[in-house]
Coordinates of N, CA and C in Angstrom, one line a residue:
X1 N 154.8 213.4 213.6 CA 154.0 212.6 212.7 C 155.0 212.0 211.6
X2 N 154.8 210.7 211.4 CA 155.7 210.0 210.4 C 155.3 210.4 209.0
X3 N 156.3 210.4 208.0 CA 156.0 210.7 206.6 C 155.0 209.6 206.1
X4 N 154.2 210.0 205.2 CA 153.3 209.0 204.5 C 154.0 208.2 203.5
X5 N 155.0 208.9 202.8 CA 155.8 208.2 201.8 C 157.3 208.5 202.1
X6 N 158.1 207.5 202.0 CA 159.5 207.7 202.1 C 160.3 206.9 201.1
X7 N 161.1 207.5 200.3 CA 162.0 206.9 199.3 C 163.4 207.1 199.9
X8 N 164.2 206.1 199.9 CA 165.6 206.2 200.3 C 166.5 205.4 199.4
X9 N 167.3 206.2 198.6 CA 168.2 205.5 197.7 C 167.4 204.6 196.7
X10 N 166.2 205.0 196.3 CA 165.4 204.2 195.4 C 166.1 204.1 194.0
X11 N 166.1 202.9 193.5 CA 166.5 202.6 192.1 C 165.5 201.7 191.4
X12 N 165.3 201.9 190.1 CA 164.5 201.1 189.3 C 165.1 201.0 187.9
X13 N 165.3 199.7 187.4 CA 165.8 199.5 186.1 C 164.8 198.7 185.3
X14 N 164.8 198.9 184.0 CA 163.9 198.1 183.1 C 164.5 196.8 182.9
X15 N 163.7 195.8 182.3 CA 164.3 194.5 182.1 C 165.5 194.5 181.2
X16 N 165.6 195.5 180.3 CA 166.8 195.5 179.4 C 168.0 196.3 180.0
X17 N 167.8 196.7 181.3 CA 168.9 197.3 182.0 C 168.9 198.8 182.0
X18 N 168.0 199.4 181.3 CA 167.9 200.9 181.3 C 167.5 201.4 182.7
X19 N 168.3 202.4 183.2 CA 168.0 203.0 184.5 C 166.9 203.9 184.4
X20 N 165.8 203.7 185.2 CA 164.6 204.5 185.1 C 164.6 205.5 186.3
X21 N 165.0 205.0 187.5 CA 165.1 205.8 188.7 C 166.5 205.5 189.4
X22 N 167.1 206.5 189.9 CA 168.5 206.3 190.4 C 168.7 207.2 191.7
X23 N 168.8 206.5 192.8 CA 169.2 207.2 194.0 C 168.2 208.3 194.5
X24 N 166.9 207.9 194.4 CA 165.9 208.9 194.7 C 165.6 208.9 196.2
X25 N 165.8 210.1 196.8 CA 165.4 210.3 198.2 C 164.3 211.3 198.2
X26 N 163.2 211.0 198.9 CA 162.0 211.8 198.7 C 161.0 211.5 199.9
X27 N 160.5 212.5 200.5 CA 159.5 212.3 201.6 C 158.2 213.1 201.2
X28 N 157.1 212.5 201.6 CA 155.8 213.1 201.5 C 155.1 213.0 202.8
X29 N 154.7 214.2 203.3 CA 154.0 214.2 204.6 C 152.5 214.0 204.4
X30 N 151.7 213.6 205.3 CA 150.3 213.4 205.2 C 149.7 214.8 204.8
X31 N 148.8 214.8 203.8 CA 148.2 216.0 203.3 C 149.0 216.9 202.4
X32 N 150.2 216.6 202.2 CA 151.1 217.4 201.4 C 150.8 217.3 199.9
X33 N 150.8 218.4 199.2 CA 150.5 218.4 197.7 C 151.8 218.9 197.0
X34 N 152.2 218.0 196.1 CA 153.5 218.2 195.4 C 153.3 218.0 193.9
X35 N 153.9 219.0 193.2 CA 153.9 218.9 191.7 C 155.2 218.3 191.3
X36 N 155.2 217.3 190.4 CA 156.3 216.6 189.9 C 156.5 216.9 188.4
X37 N 157.6 217.7 188.1 CA 157.8 218.1 186.8 C 159.0 217.4 186.2
X38 N 159.2 217.5 184.9 CA 160.3 216.9 184.2 C 160.0 216.5 182.8
X39 N 161.0 216.3 182.0 CA 160.8 215.9 180.6 C 160.2 214.5 180.4
X40 N 159.8 214.2 179.2 CA 159.4 212.8 178.9 C 160.5 211.9 179.2
X41 N 160.2 210.7 179.8 CA 161.3 209.7 180.1 C 162.1 210.0 181.3
X42 N 161.6 211.0 182.1 CA 162.4 211.4 183.3 C 162.2 210.3 184.4
X43 N 161.1 209.6 184.4 CA 160.8 208.6 185.5 C 159.6 208.9 186.3
X44 N 158.8 210.0 185.9 CA 157.7 210.4 186.7 C 156.6 209.3 186.8
X45 N 156.3 208.7 185.6 CA 155.3 207.7 185.6 C 155.7 206.5 186.4
X46 N 157.0 206.1 186.3 CA 157.5 205.0 187.0 C 157.4 205.2 188.5
X47 N 157.7 206.4 189.0 CA 157.6 206.7 190.4 C 156.2 206.6 190.9
X48 N 155.2 207.1 190.1 CA 153.8 207.0 190.6 C 153.4 205.5 190.6
X49 N 153.7 204.8 189.5 CA 153.3 203.4 189.5 C 153.9 202.6 190.6
X50 N 155.1 202.9 191.0 CA 155.8 202.2 192.1 C 155.0 202.5 193.4
X51 N 154.6 203.7 193.6 CA 153.8 204.1 194.8 C 152.5 203.4 194.9
X52 N 151.9 203.1 193.7 CA 150.6 202.5 193.6 C 150.8 200.9 193.7
X53 N 152.0 200.5 193.8 CA 152.2 199.0 194.0 C 152.3 198.2 192.7
X54 N 152.4 198.9 191.6 CA 152.3 198.3 190.3 C 153.7 197.8 189.8
X55 N 154.7 198.4 190.2 CA 156.1 198.0 189.9 C 156.9 197.9 191.1
X56 N 157.9 197.1 191.1 CA 158.8 196.9 192.3 C 160.1 197.7 192.1
X57 N 160.6 198.2 193.2 CA 161.9 198.8 193.1 C 163.0 197.8 192.8
X58 N 164.1 198.2 192.2 CA 165.2 197.4 192.0 C 166.2 197.5 193.1
X59 N 166.2 198.6 193.9 CA 167.0 198.7 195.0 C 166.6 199.9 195.9
X60 N 167.1 200.0 197.1 CA 166.7 201.1 198.0 C 165.5 200.7 198.8
X61 N 165.0 201.7 199.5 CA 163.8 201.5 200.3 C 162.6 202.4 199.9
X62 N 161.4 201.9 200.0 CA 160.2 202.6 199.7 C 159.2 202.2 200.7
X63 N 158.6 203.2 201.4 CA 157.5 202.9 202.3 C 156.4 203.8 202.0
X64 N 155.2 203.2 202.2 CA 153.9 203.9 202.0 C 153.1 203.6 203.2
X65 N 153.0 204.6 204.2 CA 152.4 204.3 205.4 C 153.1 203.2 206.1
X66 N 152.4 202.1 206.5 CA 153.0 201.0 207.2 C 153.6 199.9 206.2
X67 N 153.4 200.2 204.9 CA 153.8 199.2 203.9 C 155.2 199.4 203.4
X68 N 155.9 198.3 203.3 CA 157.2 198.2 202.7 C 157.1 197.8 201.2
X69 N 157.2 198.7 200.3 CA 156.9 198.4 198.9 C 158.0 197.6 198.2
X70 N 159.1 197.2 198.9 CA 160.0 196.3 198.4 C 159.5 194.9 198.6
X71 N 158.4 194.7 199.4 CA 157.8 193.4 199.7 C 156.6 193.2 198.8
X72 N 156.5 192.1 198.1 CA 155.4 191.8 197.2 C 154.1 191.8 197.9
X73 N 154.0 191.2 199.0 CA 152.7 191.2 199.8 C 152.2 192.6 200.1
X74 N 153.2 193.5 200.5 CA 152.8 194.9 200.9 C 152.4 195.7 199.6
X75 N 153.1 195.4 198.5 CA 152.7 196.1 197.3 C 151.3 195.9 196.9
X76 N 150.8 194.7 197.2 CA 149.4 194.4 196.9 C 148.4 195.2 197.7
X77 N 148.9 195.7 198.9 CA 148.1 196.5 199.8 C 148.1 198.0 199.5
X78 N 149.1 198.4 198.6 CA 149.3 199.8 198.3 C 148.0 200.5 197.9
X79 N 147.1 199.9 197.0 CA 145.9 200.6 196.6 C 144.9 200.9 197.7
X80 N 145.1 200.4 198.9 CA 144.3 200.8 200.0 C 144.7 202.2 200.6
X81 N 145.9 202.7 200.2 CA 146.3 204.0 200.6 C 146.6 204.9 199.5
X82 N 147.0 204.4 198.3 CA 147.3 205.2 197.2 C 146.4 205.0 196.0
X83 N 145.9 206.0 195.4 CA 145.1 205.9 194.2 C 145.7 206.6 193.0
X84 N 145.9 205.8 192.0 CA 146.6 206.3 190.8 C 145.6 206.5 189.6
X85 N 145.6 207.7 189.1 CA 144.9 208.0 187.8 C 145.9 208.0 186.7
X86 N 145.7 207.1 185.7 CA 146.7 207.0 184.6 C 146.5 208.1 183.7
X87 N 147.6 208.4 183.0 CA 147.6 209.4 181.9 C 146.6 209.0 180.8
X88 N 146.6 207.7 180.5 CA 145.7 207.2 179.5 C 144.6 206.4 180.2
X89 N 143.5 207.0 180.4 CA 142.5 206.4 181.3 C 141.8 205.2 180.8
X90 N 141.8 205.0 179.5 CA 141.2 203.7 178.9 C 141.9 202.5 179.5
X91 N 143.1 202.7 180.0 CA 143.8 201.5 180.6 C 143.3 201.1 182.0
X92 N 142.4 202.0 182.6 CA 141.9 201.6 183.9 C 140.4 201.5 184.0
X93 N 139.7 201.8 183.0 CA 138.2 201.7 183.0 C 137.9 200.2 182.6
X94 N 137.1 199.6 183.5 CA 136.9 198.2 183.3 C 135.4 197.7 183.3
X95 N 134.5 198.5 183.8 CA 133.2 198.1 184.1 C 132.2 198.4 183.0
X96 N 131.0 197.8 183.0 CA 130.0 197.9 182.0 C 129.3 199.3 182.0
X97 N 129.2 199.9 183.1 CA 128.5 201.2 183.2 C 129.4 202.1 184.0
X98 N 129.1 203.4 183.9 CA 129.8 204.5 184.6 C 129.5 204.3 186.1
X99 N 128.3 204.0 186.5 CA 128.0 203.8 187.9 C 128.8 202.6 188.5
X100 N 128.8 201.5 187.8 CA 129.6 200.4 188.3 C 131.1 200.7 188.4
X101 N 131.6 201.5 187.5 CA 133.0 201.8 187.5 C 133.4 202.5 188.8
X102 N 132.6 203.5 189.2 CA 132.9 204.2 190.5 C 132.6 203.4 191.7
X103 N 131.6 202.5 191.6 CA 131.2 201.7 192.8 C 132.2 200.5 193.1
X104 N 132.9 200.1 192.0 CA 133.8 199.0 192.2 C 134.8 199.1 193.3
X105 N 135.5 200.2 193.4 CA 136.4 200.3 194.5 C 135.8 200.3 195.9
X106 N 134.8 201.0 196.2 CA 134.2 201.0 197.5 C 133.7 199.6 197.8
X107 N 133.1 198.9 196.9 CA 132.7 197.5 197.1 C 133.8 196.6 197.5
X108 N 134.9 196.7 196.8 CA 136.1 195.9 197.1 C 136.7 196.2 198.4
X109 N 136.5 197.4 198.9 CA 137.0 197.8 200.3 C 136.0 197.5 201.4
X110 N 134.8 196.8 201.0 CA 133.9 196.3 202.0 C 132.7 197.1 202.3
X111 N 132.5 198.2 201.5 CA 131.2 199.0 201.7 C 130.0 198.1 201.1
X112 N 128.9 198.4 201.7 CA 127.7 197.7 201.2 C 127.3 198.2 199.9
X113 N 126.5 197.5 199.1 CA 126.0 198.0 197.8 C 125.3 199.3 197.9
X114 N 124.5 199.5 199.0 CA 123.8 200.8 199.2 C 124.8 201.9 199.4
X115 N 125.8 201.7 200.3 CA 126.8 202.7 200.6 C 127.6 203.0 199.4
X116 N 128.0 202.0 198.6 CA 128.8 202.2 197.4 C 128.0 203.0 196.4
X117 N 126.8 202.7 196.2 CA 126.0 203.4 195.2 C 125.8 204.9 195.6
X118 N 125.5 205.1 196.9 CA 125.3 206.5 197.4 C 126.6 207.3 197.2
X119 N 127.7 206.8 197.5 CA 129.0 207.5 197.4 C 129.3 207.7 195.9
X120 N 129.0 206.8 195.1 CA 129.2 206.9 193.6 C 128.4 208.0 193.0
X121 N 127.1 208.0 193.3 CA 126.2 209.0 192.8 C 126.7 210.4 193.2
X122 N 127.1 210.6 194.4 CA 127.6 211.8 194.9 C 128.8 212.3 194.1
X123 N 129.7 211.4 193.9 CA 130.9 211.7 193.1 C 130.6 212.0 191.6
X124 N 129.7 211.2 191.1 CA 129.3 211.5 189.7 C 128.7 212.8 189.5
X125 N 127.9 213.3 190.5 CA 127.4 214.6 190.4 C 128.5 215.7 190.5
X126 N 129.4 215.4 191.4 CA 130.5 216.4 191.6 C 131.3 216.6 190.3
X127 N 131.5 215.5 189.5 CA 132.2 215.5 188.3 C 131.4 215.7 187.0
X128 N 130.1 216.1 187.3 CA 129.2 216.4 186.1 C 129.0 215.2 185.2
X129 N 128.8 214.0 185.8 CA 128.6 212.8 185.1 C 127.3 212.1 185.4
X130 N 126.4 212.8 186.1 CA 125.2 212.1 186.6 C 124.3 211.7 185.5
X131 N 124.4 212.3 184.3 CA 123.5 211.9 183.2 C 124.1 210.7 182.5
X132 N 125.2 210.2 182.9 CA 125.9 209.1 182.2 C 125.9 207.8 183.0
X133 N 125.1 207.7 184.1 CA 125.3 206.6 185.0 C 125.2 205.2 184.4
X134 N 124.3 205.1 183.4 CA 124.0 203.8 182.8 C 124.7 203.6 181.5
X135 N 125.6 204.5 181.1 CA 126.4 204.4 179.8 C 127.6 203.6 180.1
X136 N 128.1 203.0 179.0 CA 129.5 202.4 179.1 C 130.5 203.5 179.2
X137 N 131.5 203.3 180.0 CA 132.6 204.3 180.1 C 133.2 204.6 178.8
X138 N 133.2 203.6 177.9 CA 133.9 203.8 176.6 C 133.0 204.6 175.6
X139 N 131.8 205.0 176.0 CA 131.0 205.9 175.2 C 131.2 207.3 175.5
X140 N 132.0 207.6 176.6 CA 132.3 208.9 177.0 C 133.3 209.6 176.2
X141 N 133.4 210.9 176.2 CA 134.5 211.6 175.6 C 135.7 211.4 176.4
X142 N 136.9 211.9 175.8 CA 138.1 211.7 176.5 C 138.2 212.5 177.8
X143 N 137.6 213.7 177.8 CA 137.6 214.5 179.1 C 136.7 213.9 180.1
X144 N 135.5 213.3 179.7 CA 134.6 212.6 180.6 C 135.3 211.4 181.2
X145 N 136.0 210.6 180.4 CA 136.7 209.5 180.9 C 137.7 209.9 181.9
X146 N 138.4 211.0 181.7 CA 139.4 211.5 182.7 C 138.7 211.8 184.0
X147 N 137.5 212.4 184.0 CA 136.8 212.8 185.2 C 136.3 211.5 185.9
X148 N 135.8 210.5 185.0 CA 135.3 209.3 185.6 C 136.4 208.5 186.3
X149 N 137.6 208.5 185.7 CA 138.7 207.8 186.4 C 139.1 208.4 187.7
X150 N 139.1 209.7 187.8 CA 139.4 210.4 189.0 C 138.3 210.1 190.1
X151 N 137.0 210.2 189.6 CA 135.9 209.9 190.6 C 136.0 208.5 191.1
X152 N 136.4 207.5 190.3 CA 136.5 206.1 190.7 C 137.7 205.9 191.7
X153 N 138.7 206.7 191.6 CA 139.8 206.6 192.6 C 139.4 207.3 193.9
X154 N 138.8 208.5 193.8 CA 138.4 209.2 195.0 C 137.4 208.4 195.8
X155 N 136.6 207.6 195.1 CA 135.6 206.8 195.8 C 136.2 205.8 196.8
X156 N 137.5 205.5 196.6 CA 138.2 204.6 197.4 C 138.8 205.3 198.6
X157 N 138.7 206.6 198.7 CA 139.2 207.4 199.8 C 140.6 207.2 200.1
X158 N 141.5 207.3 199.2 CA 142.9 207.1 199.4 C 143.5 208.1 200.3
X159 N 144.7 207.8 200.9 CA 145.4 208.8 201.7 C 146.3 209.7 200.8
X160 N 146.7 209.1 199.6 CA 147.5 209.9 198.7 C 146.9 209.7 197.3
X161 N 146.8 210.7 196.6 CA 146.3 210.7 195.2 C 147.5 210.9 194.2
X162 N 147.6 210.0 193.3 CA 148.7 210.1 192.3 C 148.1 210.4 190.9
X163 N 148.4 211.5 190.4 CA 147.8 211.9 189.1 C 148.9 212.0 188.0
X164 N 148.8 211.3 187.0 CA 149.8 211.3 185.9 C 149.2 212.0 184.7
X165 N 149.7 213.2 184.5 CA 149.2 214.1 183.4 C 147.7 214.3 183.4
X166 N 147.2 214.8 184.5 CA 145.7 214.9 184.7 C 145.0 215.8 183.8
X167 N 145.7 216.7 183.1 CA 145.1 217.7 182.2 C 144.9 217.2 180.8
X168 N 145.5 216.0 180.5 CA 145.3 215.5 179.1 C 143.8 215.4 178.8
X169 N 143.4 215.9 177.7 CA 142.0 215.8 177.1 C 141.1 216.8 177.9
X170 N 141.5 217.6 178.8 CA 140.6 218.5 179.5 C 140.6 219.8 178.8
X171 N 139.4 220.4 178.6 CA 139.3 221.8 178.1 C 139.5 222.7 179.3
X172 N 139.5 224.0 179.1 CA 139.7 225.0 180.1 C 138.7 224.9 181.3
X173 N 137.4 224.6 180.9 CA 136.4 224.4 182.0 C 136.7 223.2 182.8
X174 N 137.2 222.1 182.1 CA 137.5 220.9 182.9 C 138.7 221.1 183.8
X175 N 139.7 221.9 183.3 CA 140.8 222.2 184.1 C 140.5 223.0 185.4
X176 N 139.6 224.0 185.2 CA 139.2 224.8 186.3 C 138.4 224.0 187.4
X177 N 137.6 223.1 186.9 CA 136.9 222.2 187.8 C 137.8 221.3 188.5
X178 N 138.9 220.8 187.8 CA 139.8 219.9 188.5 C 140.6 220.7 189.5
X179 N 141.0 221.9 189.2 CA 141.7 222.7 190.2 C 140.9 222.9 191.5
X180 N 139.6 223.2 191.4 CA 138.8 223.4 192.6 C 138.6 222.1 193.3
X181 N 138.5 221.0 192.6 CA 138.4 219.7 193.3 C 139.6 219.3 194.1
X182 N 140.8 219.5 193.4 CA 142.0 219.2 194.1 C 142.4 220.1 195.2
X183 N 141.9 221.4 195.2 CA 142.1 222.3 196.3 C 141.4 221.8 197.5
X184 N 140.2 221.3 197.3 CA 139.4 220.8 198.4 C 139.9 219.4 198.9
X185 N 140.6 218.7 198.1 CA 141.1 217.4 198.5 C 142.0 217.5 199.8
X186 N 141.7 216.8 200.8 CA 142.4 216.9 202.1 C 143.6 216.0 202.2
X187 N 143.7 215.0 201.3 CA 144.7 214.0 201.4 C 146.0 214.5 200.7
X188 N 147.0 213.7 200.7 CA 148.3 214.0 200.0 C 148.1 213.9 198.5
X189 N 149.0 214.5 197.8 CA 148.8 214.5 196.3 C 150.2 214.6 195.7
X190 N 150.5 213.8 194.7 CA 151.6 214.0 193.8 C 151.0 214.1 192.4
X191 N 151.3 215.2 191.7 CA 150.7 215.6 190.5 C 151.9 215.7 189.4
X192 N 152.0 214.7 188.6 CA 153.0 214.7 187.5 C 152.4 215.4 186.3
X193 N 153.1 216.4 185.8 CA 152.6 217.2 184.7 C 153.7 217.9 183.9
X194 N 153.3 218.3 182.7 CA 154.1 219.2 181.9 C 153.6 220.6 181.9
X195 N 152.6 220.9 182.8 CA 152.0 222.2 182.9 C 152.2 222.8 184.3
X196 N 153.3 223.4 184.5 CA 153.6 224.0 185.8 C 152.6 225.1 186.2
X197 N 152.1 225.8 185.3 CA 151.1 226.9 185.6 C 149.9 226.3 186.3
X198 N 149.4 225.1 185.8 CA 148.3 224.4 186.3 C 148.7 223.9 187.7
X199 N 149.8 223.2 187.8 CA 150.2 222.6 189.1 C 150.4 223.6 190.2
X200 N 150.9 224.8 189.8 CA 151.2 225.8 190.8 C 149.9 226.3 191.5
X201 N 148.8 226.2 190.9 CA 147.5 226.6 191.5 C 147.1 225.7 192.6
X202 N 147.7 224.5 192.7 CA 147.3 223.4 193.6 C 148.3 223.1 194.6
X203 N 149.6 223.0 194.1 CA 150.7 222.4 194.9 C 151.7 223.4 195.4
X204 N 151.8 223.6 196.7 CA 152.8 224.5 197.2 C 154.3 224.1 197.0
X205 N 154.5 222.8 196.9 CA 155.8 222.2 196.8 C 156.0 221.7 195.4
X206 N 157.2 221.8 194.8 CA 157.5 221.4 193.5 C 158.8 220.6 193.4
X207 N 158.8 219.6 192.7 CA 160.1 218.8 192.5 C 160.3 218.6 191.0
X208 N 161.5 218.5 190.6 CA 161.8 218.1 189.2 C 162.6 216.8 189.2
X209 N 162.1 215.9 188.4 CA 162.7 214.6 188.2 C 163.3 214.6 186.7
X210 N 164.6 214.3 186.6 CA 165.2 214.3 185.3 C 166.2 213.2 185.3
X211 N 166.2 212.4 184.2 CA 167.1 211.2 184.1 C 167.1 210.3 185.3
X212 N 165.9 210.2 185.9 CA 165.7 209.3 187.0 C 166.2 209.8 188.4
X213 N 166.6 211.1 188.4 CA 167.1 211.7 189.7 C 166.3 212.9 190.0
X214 N 166.2 213.2 191.3 CA 165.6 214.5 191.8 C 166.6 215.6 191.6
X215 N 166.2 216.5 190.6 CA 167.1 217.6 190.3 C 166.8 218.9 191.2
X216 N 165.6 218.9 191.7 CA 165.1 220.1 192.5 C 164.0 219.6 193.4
X217 N 163.9 220.2 194.6 CA 162.8 219.9 195.5 C 162.7 221.2 196.4
X218 N 161.6 221.9 196.2 CA 161.5 223.2 197.0 C 160.3 223.9 196.6
X219 N 160.4 225.3 196.6 CA 159.2 226.1 196.3 C 159.3 226.6 194.9
X220 N 158.1 227.1 194.4 CA 158.0 227.7 193.1 C 158.8 229.0 193.0
X221 N 158.9 229.7 194.1 CA 159.6 231.0 194.0 C 161.1 230.7 193.8
X222 N 161.7 229.7 194.5 CA 163.1 229.4 194.3 C 163.3 228.8 192.9
X223 N 162.4 228.0 192.4 CA 162.5 227.4 191.1 C 162.5 228.5 190.0
X224 N 161.6 229.5 190.1 CA 161.5 230.5 189.1 C 162.7 231.4 189.0
X225 N 163.6 231.4 189.9 CA 164.7 232.4 189.9 C 165.8 232.0 188.9
X226 N 165.7 230.8 188.3 CA 166.8 230.4 187.4 C 166.2 229.8 186.2
X227 N 165.8 230.6 185.2 CA 165.2 230.1 183.9 C 166.1 229.1 183.2
X228 N 167.4 229.3 183.3 CA 168.3 228.4 182.6 C 168.3 227.0 183.2
X229 N 168.1 226.9 184.5 CA 168.0 225.6 185.1 C 166.7 224.9 184.6
X230 N 165.6 225.6 184.4 CA 164.4 225.0 183.9 C 164.6 224.5 182.5
X231 N 165.3 225.3 181.7 CA 165.5 224.9 180.3 C 166.4 223.6 180.2
X232 N 167.4 223.6 181.1 CA 168.3 222.4 181.1 C 167.5 221.1 181.4
X233 N 166.5 221.2 182.3 CA 165.7 220.1 182.7 C 164.4 219.9 182.0
X234 N 164.2 220.6 180.9 CA 163.1 220.4 180.1 C 161.7 220.8 180.7
X235 N 161.8 221.9 181.5 CA 160.6 222.4 182.2 C 160.2 223.8 181.6
X236 N 158.9 224.0 181.4 CA 158.4 225.2 180.9 C 158.8 226.4 181.8
X237 N 159.0 227.6 181.3 CA 159.3 228.7 182.1 C 158.2 229.0 183.1
X238 N 158.6 229.5 184.3 CA 157.7 229.7 185.4 C 157.7 231.2 185.8
X239 N 156.5 231.8 185.9 CA 156.5 233.2 186.3 C 157.0 233.4 187.7
X240 N 157.8 234.4 188.0 CA 158.3 234.6 189.3 C 157.2 234.9 190.3

């Protein structure tokens, strides 16, 4: 089986020349769940946004399924396979009501209004948002907005889910609910977070990105053996 995601020698620089990603080699198999750790400014968000087709690589190769993300036309197709939930969800909520927000993706992918509504209502129930269907997304609490953004992405049935700091604004009950939802998720997942204890409940594989480079890629058990390595790369201590 071919990898779902393949980075080879990936580089990305900002318009002012700052290196954001440098020489990244990384594979993601279908259905694989990976935690992506690292300090602020390490390049985690850039990596996720690139997979979602929102930014172009400066060099190297990036493929997502059959799509070559160095190609502008293929980048526009990336959302058919990859769903990104932003750290700041206000940036991706667009519709007048909660129901319309979730239904937008399925409608754009060709589902009928009846199919899109049925799927949306099912997801809103799963994320405990059924009582808000006619509200504006911007009337929700921060935690509710986070759950709505995730529901709207899952409604598009992506092959890989990209989560940027998904625990922002979630209380402990919200985090527990998210863990259970992501454990049931059958597709691939890259979860960028500063909370390794949360990510460890979901992702068997863990990688560290620091200064735009992959500093570690392996198991939690191997990572926990060297606390000084974690401190060097700005990662919270991990229980053995």
